[in-house]
Amino acid sequence: MVTVILAIATLGASAVAAVPASAQQPIGVGPVPITFHLKDDNGKWFDSGLNLFGDQSLAVAELPRLGTLGGLTTGGELSSLLNSDLVGAAGNLAQNLLGQLPLLGQVPVLGSLGGELGKALNLDSTLSAVKSIEATNRQAAPAATKAENLLGQFAQQLTTLRADQPLNLNALPIGLDLQGALNDLAKFAVKGPPVTVNFVVDPKESTGARDPMGLIAPVGAEGFPYEKAGGAFFGQRSIQLTEPGLYAFTDMVTPYMLGAVVVDDPLTIGLDFGKASMVNSRDLVVPTNSDIVNRLVNTFFNITNPNNWQQFKPDSENKFNAIQPPVPILQYDAAGNPVLIPNLDAYFDKKFSYPKTLSKGNQLPATPGVGEVWIDTEVEEWAGKKAVGSATKVNVTNWTVDRKIGAPSINMNNPHNMWTDKDYKYLYQTEWFSNKVDVFDRETGAFVRQTQVGQNPAHVMTEPGSDNLVIGINAGNEVVELAPGGTNVLRKITVSPTGEVRHPHAHWTSSDGKTVVTPNVLTNNASVIDLPTGTVRTEKTGQFPIASSMTPDSSKFYTADFTGESITCVSLAAPACVDNGQKVHSKTIDLWANYSPQDGPKAGAPFGGLTIQLPVTPDGKAMLAANVLSQTVSVIDPRTDKIVKDLPCAAGCHGINFGAKKGGGYYGYVSNKFANVMQIIDVDPNGDGAIDDAKVAGQLTLDPTATTKMDGSISGKAGYGGQGVLAIPLVYNGWAQQNQGSWRSQLTEQQLDPFPSSAR
């Protein structure tokens, strides 16, 4: 039996059929394993060689069964398995579900597909496996004949089922008999060797080191959760997939990069997700038809397929219909019943309410901000440069996209986060997929200098007072301190006193410039660095801490526990975290308190997950946390360490930072990786100190306009990839007091000294 990956052309607007690349030849057959090439290219971060309706991060393997003939050996067979070759009634249904044709009336019943029903449900593939076993083993003939007859009856019994309606196969009169016959046949074709998956990180394809880890695997799969020791690498690693079902992977350096493999058992109906999934989050074991599995699969296709990125129009509402593969999926419920989803796209349309209406992109707040906001539009594609990404400047006094720095002259590579000096002369910019920090003239956008700091620098901040830069080396094990202006490296400080590899990501610097905290994604802890001495202590956090922040008095810090679905509060000195009114050293804020992994979120209640940046307001009265899983921003009160409410963001909401609101108070500026807008959140609209009235005050598209100054031209993905956010003038305690120049007169007394000693 064989394992196959094929390259299939993107679904065109006028046809459903997809054509394999390389003259319809597979790129992996027989002994050739599945190979993911981890690349820098947009949408090819885990490139399997398969292009399924625009998604290039999914691989399909057939579970080897000894005693069957062949397998997925041609492009046509894989196209059939993935329903990319549907024509006629089934093709029209697929086009409707993919948003290519107007859907008239309700979603049709499966019987309307006529003779193509068997293909749409992959019954033809199952029948082929049945006949193959019969041909290789005479003793299997009675069971094969029975299974063949039952498959025909099964298709007939499904004709009245809606395309978006899951079906408990045990509830069908024929369901148990059919499964029994297929199980009998499996005795004549036992499982063969495991499926091999390679992860290739080639410096020619990925300038940044990578570190794949497993997110989802079937229960019983060996080697999971998949996390290899040693940290990020160039080269190749491999894993063996031993069970049929869904496997999903991410990169521990850049966790929005995802890949997945479906290992399909040819003797089941539909593509197998397995009976239960191990989810590498809170040690979850859940049925495969659980809300969390389906929610993560929906998130996977919305991230890995650029056709699914949300595009907001500046002056009008816009329809958004995510593309999911129109394939049958076999899941299992909590009682162990097999549940057939006849068409994944139709099912997700119903479950997640597609198509959606995107609001008007430009909704400008009534009250302007002070100064400017820079957003790293990290996936923008620019003419004349191989790498992607730019820094986008928004003038928040008139809400215009004022400038974009793509820096094609230096091939700026995936700009991720920014900061500035105390005089606002420079823009400091990390190149996340490279090893450099760039310095630009903030006013003109001109390139000034570049300094090598280490592999995959993620975040940069300055130290109040000295104005030295501190950069976290994401694929390494240290923070690097640069001289003001980023002119040279002063020193490197390891974040790991024990020598283990930790992968620090989004650090935060204290208001007095003496302490840096790094969240360490590999080791589920945080490093607290004393800058004067370089000594380090370690504090426990939740799972996969990816970002951090501090209160303005530097009494405590927070980490966003990306796969822990929580926020951890840790005291820096005396107990400062609040648990039911009592001061404690540390506390976990549960973002899933109102969420059931099996059944989904509680209606109307706060719900977060896959949380990233989470800054505290300069006055210490609010914290905002961006949630990728729920597309919400959690509003949290640092005075009680309790969640107050949720606010909406857009696809892939990622970065947040605070800037001054004219007349007093603060705006939280929110970036979104997979939408071309930013949101503006007013955490205290009436200025009374209470944050229960926090609201989204507006939003702005990040595409260039006719007046936007640029150092090149955008060739694709305009406005997308929002990650790091920097608001100037700096308003955080320790930096705000250094404000000089023209902006100083526009700031209130409170904004110039946001956390005076009298308020502590």
XYZ file of N, CA and C in Angstrom, residues 27-190:
492
model
N 3.693 13.464 -6.449
C 5.052 13.837 -6.040
C 5.540 12.976 -4.885
N 4.692 12.061 -4.412
C 5.141 11.113 -3.410
C 4.385 9.815 -3.569
N 5.068 8.712 -3.903
C 4.405 7.436 -4.147
C 5.237 6.329 -3.530
N 4.538 5.304 -3.054
C 5.228 4.126 -2.546
C 6.131 4.453 -1.378
N 7.434 4.253 -1.527
C 8.339 4.481 -0.396
C 8.589 5.952 -0.096
N 8.145 6.830 -0.972
C 8.380 8.255 -0.745
C 7.397 8.763 0.308
N 7.861 9.342 1.415
C 6.961 9.757 2.487
C 6.289 11.088 2.196
N 5.335 11.437 3.038
C 4.803 12.795 3.030
C 5.925 13.733 3.467
N 6.086 14.820 2.751
C 7.127 15.779 3.110
C 6.542 17.183 3.136
N 6.618 17.802 4.293
C 6.274 19.218 4.423
C 7.547 20.042 4.287
N 7.551 20.959 3.340
C 8.629 21.944 3.250
C 8.156 23.194 3.989
N 8.829 23.536 5.067
C 8.449 24.698 5.863
C 9.076 25.929 5.225
N 8.234 26.772 4.625
C 8.697 27.874 3.797
C 8.281 29.223 4.367
N 8.897 30.269 3.821
C 8.539 31.637 4.182
C 7.354 32.154 3.378
N 7.069 31.545 2.235
C 6.062 32.064 1.318
C 4.675 32.067 1.944
N 3.906 33.126 1.687
C 2.540 33.205 2.200
C 1.730 31.975 1.786
N 1.056 31.366 2.756
C 0.201 30.232 2.473
C 0.937 28.944 2.194
N 2.282 28.964 2.240
C 3.061 27.750 2.003
C 3.960 27.451 3.202
N 3.496 27.818 4.377
C 4.336 27.685 5.563
C 4.603 26.220 5.896
N 3.614 25.354 5.677
C 3.812 23.908 5.701
C 3.381 23.421 4.317
N 4.278 23.455 3.363
C 3.913 23.163 1.981
C 3.984 21.661 1.739
N 2.823 21.041 1.534
C 2.755 19.598 1.338
C 2.879 19.197 -0.124
N 2.777 20.163 -1.036
C 2.712 19.838 -2.448
C 1.294 19.660 -2.943
N 0.331 19.811 -2.050
C -1.080 19.689 -2.421
C -1.712 21.072 -2.407
N -2.430 21.403 -3.460
C -3.158 22.672 -3.497
C -4.634 22.344 -3.609
N -5.336 22.400 -2.491
C -6.739 22.019 -2.431
C -7.586 23.268 -2.250
N -8.182 23.747 -3.343
C -9.029 24.929 -3.304
C -8.298 26.125 -2.707
N -6.990 26.206 -2.954
C -6.188 27.319 -2.476
C -5.406 27.027 -1.220
N -5.630 25.876 -0.596
C -4.922 25.520 0.629
C -3.775 24.576 0.287
N -2.560 24.910 0.745
C -1.386 24.118 0.414
C -0.732 23.491 1.639
N -1.475 23.417 2.736
C -0.895 22.930 3.985
C -1.507 21.625 4.455
N -2.322 21.000 3.612
C -2.987 19.750 3.968
C -2.395 18.611 3.161
N -2.127 17.500 3.814
C -1.678 16.287 3.141
C -2.664 15.171 3.440
N -2.787 14.241 2.502
C -3.665 13.086 2.676
C -2.855 11.828 2.444
N -2.955 10.887 3.349
C -2.310 9.593 3.198
C -3.364 8.510 3.347
N -3.140 7.389 2.708
C -4.024 6.245 2.878
C -3.356 5.261 3.818
N -4.105 4.832 4.833
C -3.572 3.878 5.793
C -3.154 2.604 5.064
N -1.900 2.218 5.130
C -1.500 0.982 4.465
C -2.227 -0.222 5.052
N -2.871 -0.992 4.191
C -3.510 -2.254 4.593
C -2.939 -3.366 3.721
N -2.261 -4.303 4.339
C -1.650 -5.402 3.608
C -2.752 -6.294 3.040
N -2.640 -6.592 1.752
C -3.647 -7.436 1.132
C -4.541 -6.697 0.178
N -4.358 -5.371 0.062
C -5.101 -4.611 -0.940
C -4.168 -4.281 -2.091
N -4.740 -3.992 -3.223
C -3.965 -3.664 -4.410
C -3.862 -2.163 -4.563
N -2.639 -1.702 -4.861
C -2.476 -0.296 -5.209
C -2.815 0.624 -4.054
N -3.646 1.603 -4.324
C -3.992 2.618 -3.348
C -4.173 3.922 -4.067
N -3.780 5.017 -3.448
C -3.834 6.319 -4.104
C -2.581 6.464 -4.962
N -2.676 6.013 -6.208
C -1.479 5.983 -7.043
C -1.518 6.962 -8.194
N -2.636 7.619 -8.403
C -2.713 8.581 -9.497
C -3.351 9.861 -9.012
N -3.122 10.918 -9.796
C -3.738 12.191 -9.466
C -5.246 12.108 -9.490
N -5.786 11.322 -10.437
C -7.230 11.199 -10.522
C -7.837 10.580 -9.286
N -7.130 9.586 -8.706
C -7.658 8.935 -7.515
C -7.658 9.882 -6.315
N -6.622 10.683 -6.155
C -6.598 11.646 -5.058
C -7.634 12.744 -5.289
N -7.781 13.195 -6.532
C -8.802 14.187 -6.838
C -10.176 13.663 -6.449
N -10.417 12.369 -6.727
C -11.700 11.768 -6.379
C -11.890 11.715 -4.872
N -10.835 11.336 -4.149
C -10.931 11.234 -2.702
C -11.230 12.581 -2.066
N -10.679 13.662 -2.643
C -10.847 14.998 -2.081
C -11.980 15.782 -2.739
N -12.736 15.121 -3.646
C -13.896 15.742 -4.310
C -13.524 16.990 -5.098
N -12.299 17.039 -5.574
C -11.903 18.175 -6.401
C -12.184 17.921 -7.875
N -12.792 16.743 -8.191
C -13.093 16.403 -9.575
C -14.589 16.328 -9.835
N -15.396 16.849 -8.904
C -16.846 16.732 -9.047
C -17.351 17.566 -10.222
N -18.329 17.013 -10.924
C -18.965 17.708 -12.037
C -20.466 17.556 -11.886
N -21.216 18.094 -12.826
C -22.665 17.922 -12.822
C -23.305 18.479 -11.575
N -24.310 17.742 -11.051
C -25.060 18.212 -9.884
C -24.157 18.372 -8.674
N -23.260 17.384 -8.462
C -22.358 17.486 -7.318
C -21.394 18.653 -7.490
N -20.965 18.883 -8.722
C -20.090 20.015 -8.973
C -20.773 21.331 -8.707
N -22.031 21.448 -9.114
C -22.784 22.673 -8.844
C -22.947 22.891 -7.350
N -23.210 21.783 -6.622
C -23.324 21.900 -5.171
C -22.012 22.402 -4.581
N -20.902 21.815 -5.016
C -19.605 22.240 -4.497
C -19.334 23.703 -4.815
N -19.670 24.126 -6.040
C -19.460 25.525 -6.395
C -20.331 26.442 -5.550
N -21.567 26.043 -5.300
C -22.434 26.846 -4.443
C -21.840 26.960 -3.048
N -21.408 25.826 -2.498
C -20.883 25.828 -1.143
C -19.589 26.621 -1.049
N -18.826 26.670 -2.131
C -17.588 27.433 -2.148
C -17.815 28.890 -2.530
N -19.091 29.281 -2.716
C -19.403 30.672 -2.983
C -19.167 31.094 -4.411
N -19.111 30.135 -5.347
C -18.819 30.488 -6.732
C -20.076 30.639 -7.579
N -21.192 30.076 -7.113
C -22.461 30.224 -7.815
C -23.508 30.661 -6.803
N -24.510 31.415 -7.224
C -25.562 31.795 -6.284
C -26.370 30.576 -5.874
N -26.520 30.375 -4.583
C -27.273 29.236 -4.071
C -28.746 29.611 -3.994
N -29.571 28.888 -4.694
C -31.002 29.177 -4.746
C -31.722 28.340 -3.704
N -32.424 28.991 -2.800
C -33.198 28.262 -1.801
C -32.305 27.669 -0.730
N -32.758 26.540 -0.180
C -32.050 25.883 0.901
C -30.922 25.007 0.358
N -30.022 24.606 1.281
C -28.994 23.644 0.910
C -29.688 22.366 0.454
N -29.353 21.834 -0.709
C -30.102 20.692 -1.251
C -29.872 19.415 -0.462
N -30.817 18.464 -0.610
C -30.636 17.143 -0.029
C -29.661 16.373 -0.902
N -29.039 15.370 -0.332
C -28.022 14.621 -1.054
C -28.593 13.889 -2.263
N -29.870 13.550 -2.204
C -30.483 12.865 -3.332
C -30.472 13.681 -4.600
N -30.368 15.006 -4.474
C -30.355 15.849 -5.668
C -29.077 15.686 -6.478
N -28.078 15.012 -5.898
C -26.833 14.793 -6.618
C -26.932 13.637 -7.604
N -28.010 12.874 -7.524
C -28.226 11.801 -8.489
C -27.090 10.800 -8.490
N -26.596 10.485 -9.690
C -25.573 9.465 -9.843
C -24.231 9.841 -9.256
N -24.038 11.109 -8.899
C -22.755 11.530 -8.340
C -22.716 11.457 -6.815
N -23.805 10.983 -6.216
C -23.849 10.905 -4.763
C -22.726 10.013 -4.237
N -22.522 8.871 -4.893
C -21.472 7.966 -4.433
C -20.100 8.608 -4.448
N -19.795 9.397 -5.481
C -18.511 10.090 -5.547
C -18.410 11.149 -4.463
N -19.508 11.903 -4.261
C -19.491 12.987 -3.279
C -19.238 12.461 -1.875
N -19.675 11.229 -1.592
C -19.499 10.640 -0.267
C -18.300 9.699 -0.200
N -17.510 9.647 -1.267
C -16.340 8.767 -1.348
C -16.693 7.290 -1.276
N -17.951 6.959 -1.590
C -18.336 5.552 -1.593
C -17.625 4.809 -2.713
N -17.278 5.536 -3.782
C -16.540 4.887 -4.875
C -15.164 4.434 -4.404
N -14.518 5.227 -3.533
C -13.207 4.848 -3.011
C -13.322 3.638 -2.087
N -14.361 3.641 -1.249
C -14.573 2.501 -0.358
C -14.856 1.240 -1.165
N -15.677 1.376 -2.196
C -15.996 0.230 -3.046
C -14.746 -0.299 -3.734
N -13.871 0.587 -4.158
C -12.629 0.165 -4.800
C -11.776 -0.662 -3.847
N -11.702 -0.237 -2.572
C -10.940 -1.001 -1.587
C -11.571 -2.367 -1.341
N -12.907 -2.407 -1.300
C -13.615 -3.680 -1.105
C -13.285 -4.652 -2.233
N -13.361 -4.186 -3.454
C -13.088 -5.047 -4.604
C -11.620 -5.469 -4.642
N -10.740 -4.588 -4.180
C -9.320 -4.922 -4.147
C -9.054 -6.081 -3.199
N -9.679 -6.056 -2.042
C -9.495 -7.146 -1.079
C -10.054 -8.448 -1.645
N -11.209 -8.353 -2.276
C -11.827 -9.543 -2.875
C -10.910 -10.145 -3.935
N -10.232 -9.300 -4.701
C -9.383 -9.791 -5.780
C -8.124 -10.467 -5.268
N -7.682 -10.121 -4.064
C -6.425 -10.670 -3.546
C -6.629 -11.817 -2.571
N -7.868 -12.055 -2.152
C -8.115 -13.106 -1.152
C -9.494 -13.713 -1.384
N -9.522 -14.952 -1.868
C -10.802 -15.590 -2.176
C -11.678 -15.729 -0.943
N -11.064 -15.930 0.210
C -11.844 -16.101 1.432
C -12.631 -14.835 1.784
N -12.203 -13.683 1.247
C -12.877 -12.421 1.540
C -14.092 -12.195 0.656
N -14.313 -13.077 -0.355
C -15.364 -12.833 -1.335
C -16.755 -12.675 -0.714
N -17.175 -13.545 0.204
C -18.532 -13.354 0.775
C -18.701 -12.008 1.479
N -17.707 -11.630 2.295
C -17.797 -10.351 3.004
C -17.758 -9.191 2.023
N -16.966 -9.329 0.953
C -16.870 -8.258 -0.031
C -18.188 -8.087 -0.775
N -18.809 -9.203 -1.147
C -20.100 -9.125 -1.835
C -21.145 -8.464 -0.944
N -21.143 -8.839 0.325
C -22.094 -8.239 1.266
C -21.848 -6.732 1.399
N -20.588 -6.352 1.543
C -20.265 -4.934 1.702
C -20.644 -4.149 0.459
N -20.416 -4.731 -0.720
C -20.752 -4.048 -1.966
C -22.249 -3.778 -2.058
N -23.063 -4.777 -1.707
C -24.519 -4.596 -1.730
C -24.969 -3.552 -0.712
N -24.356 -3.613 0.475
C -24.751 -2.676 1.531
C -24.365 -1.239 1.184
N -23.252 -1.054 0.469
C -22.864 0.300 0.061
C -23.923 0.914 -0.841
N -24.484 0.129 -1.745
C -25.550 0.638 -2.607
C -26.785 1.017 -1.815
N -27.152 0.173 -0.856
C -28.319 0.470 -0.028
C -28.069 1.698 0.852
N -26.840 1.807 1.325
C -26.478 2.945 2.174
C -26.670 4.266 1.421
N -26.190 4.321 0.194
C -26.345 5.539 -0.600
C -27.811 5.890 -0.781
N -28.636 4.883 -0.985
C -30.063 5.129 -1.176
C -30.693 5.725 0.080
N -30.274 5.252 1.245
C -30.870 5.728 2.495
C -30.426 7.150 2.847
N -29.372 7.640 2.192
C -28.899 8.992 2.485
C -29.532 10.049 1.594
N -30.368 9.666 0.669
C -30.844 10.621 -0.337
C -31.670 11.760 0.249
N -32.307 11.562 1.388
C -33.144 12.623 1.971
C -32.376 13.508 2.953
N -31.098 13.245 3.141
C -30.295 14.002 4.106
C -29.784 15.293 3.480
N -29.871 16.401 4.225
C -29.298 17.675 3.769
C -27.781 17.585 3.729
N -27.194 18.323 2.815
C -25.742 18.301 2.644
C -25.009 18.849 3.864
N -25.681 19.665 4.691
C -25.021 20.250 5.859
C -25.385 19.546 7.161
N -26.041 18.394 7.088
C -26.560 17.729 8.278
C -25.711 16.526 8.652
N -25.047 16.516 9.819
C -24.303 15.326 10.246
C -25.250 14.144 10.463
N -24.743 12.932 10.260
C -25.579 11.739 10.370
C -24.918 10.721 11.279
N -25.631 10.307 12.312
C -25.201 9.198 13.155
C -25.417 7.915 12.366
N -24.339 7.279 11.933
C -24.476 6.106 11.079
C -25.195 4.967 11.785
N -25.086 4.909 13.106
C -25.783 3.852 13.839
C -27.292 4.056 13.852
N -27.742 5.265 13.487
C -29.180 5.523 13.453
C -29.807 5.072 12.145
N -28.986 4.781 11.143
C -29.510 4.276 9.873
C -29.750 2.776 9.974
N -30.820 2.270 9.402
C -31.058 0.823 9.442
C -29.898 0.022 8.872
N -29.222 0.572 7.885
C -28.162 -0.165 7.209
C -26.790 0.096 7.820
N -26.708 1.117 8.708
C -25.417 1.578 9.182
C -24.598 0.539 9.907
N -25.201 -0.145 10.898
C -24.469 -1.135 11.675
C -24.050 -2.318 10.815
N -24.925 -2.745 9.920
C -24.591 -3.869 9.045
C -23.417 -3.524 8.133
N -23.423 -2.314 7.574
C -22.356 -1.910 6.683
C -21.021 -1.840 7.422
N -21.037 -1.235 8.602
C -19.794 -1.154 9.356
C -19.286 -2.530 9.746
N -20.218 -3.425 10.068
C -19.816 -4.787 10.396
C -19.166 -5.489 9.223
N -19.727 -5.316 8.028
C -19.168 -5.954 6.831
C -17.779 -5.404 6.527
N -17.599 -4.090 6.662
C -16.288 -3.498 6.408
C -15.268 -3.949 7.449
N -15.705 -4.093 8.687
C -14.804 -4.598 9.726
C -14.390 -6.033 9.442
N -15.336 -6.834 8.908
C -14.998 -8.212 8.544
C -13.928 -8.235 7.454
N -14.049 -7.319 6.503
C -13.062 -7.262 5.428
C -11.684 -6.846 5.949
N -11.676 -6.013 6.997
C -10.402 -5.551 7.540
C -9.562 -6.704 8.075
N -10.208 -7.803 8.426
C -9.460 -8.962 8.916
C -8.587 -9.572 7.820
N -8.992 -9.335 6.555
C -8.223 -9.868 5.434
C -7.193 -8.852 4.908
N -7.168 -7.671 5.498
C -6.237 -6.622 5.060
C -5.795 -5.837 6.285
N -4.892 -6.419 7.052
C -4.483 -5.824 8.317
C -3.632 -4.583 8.070
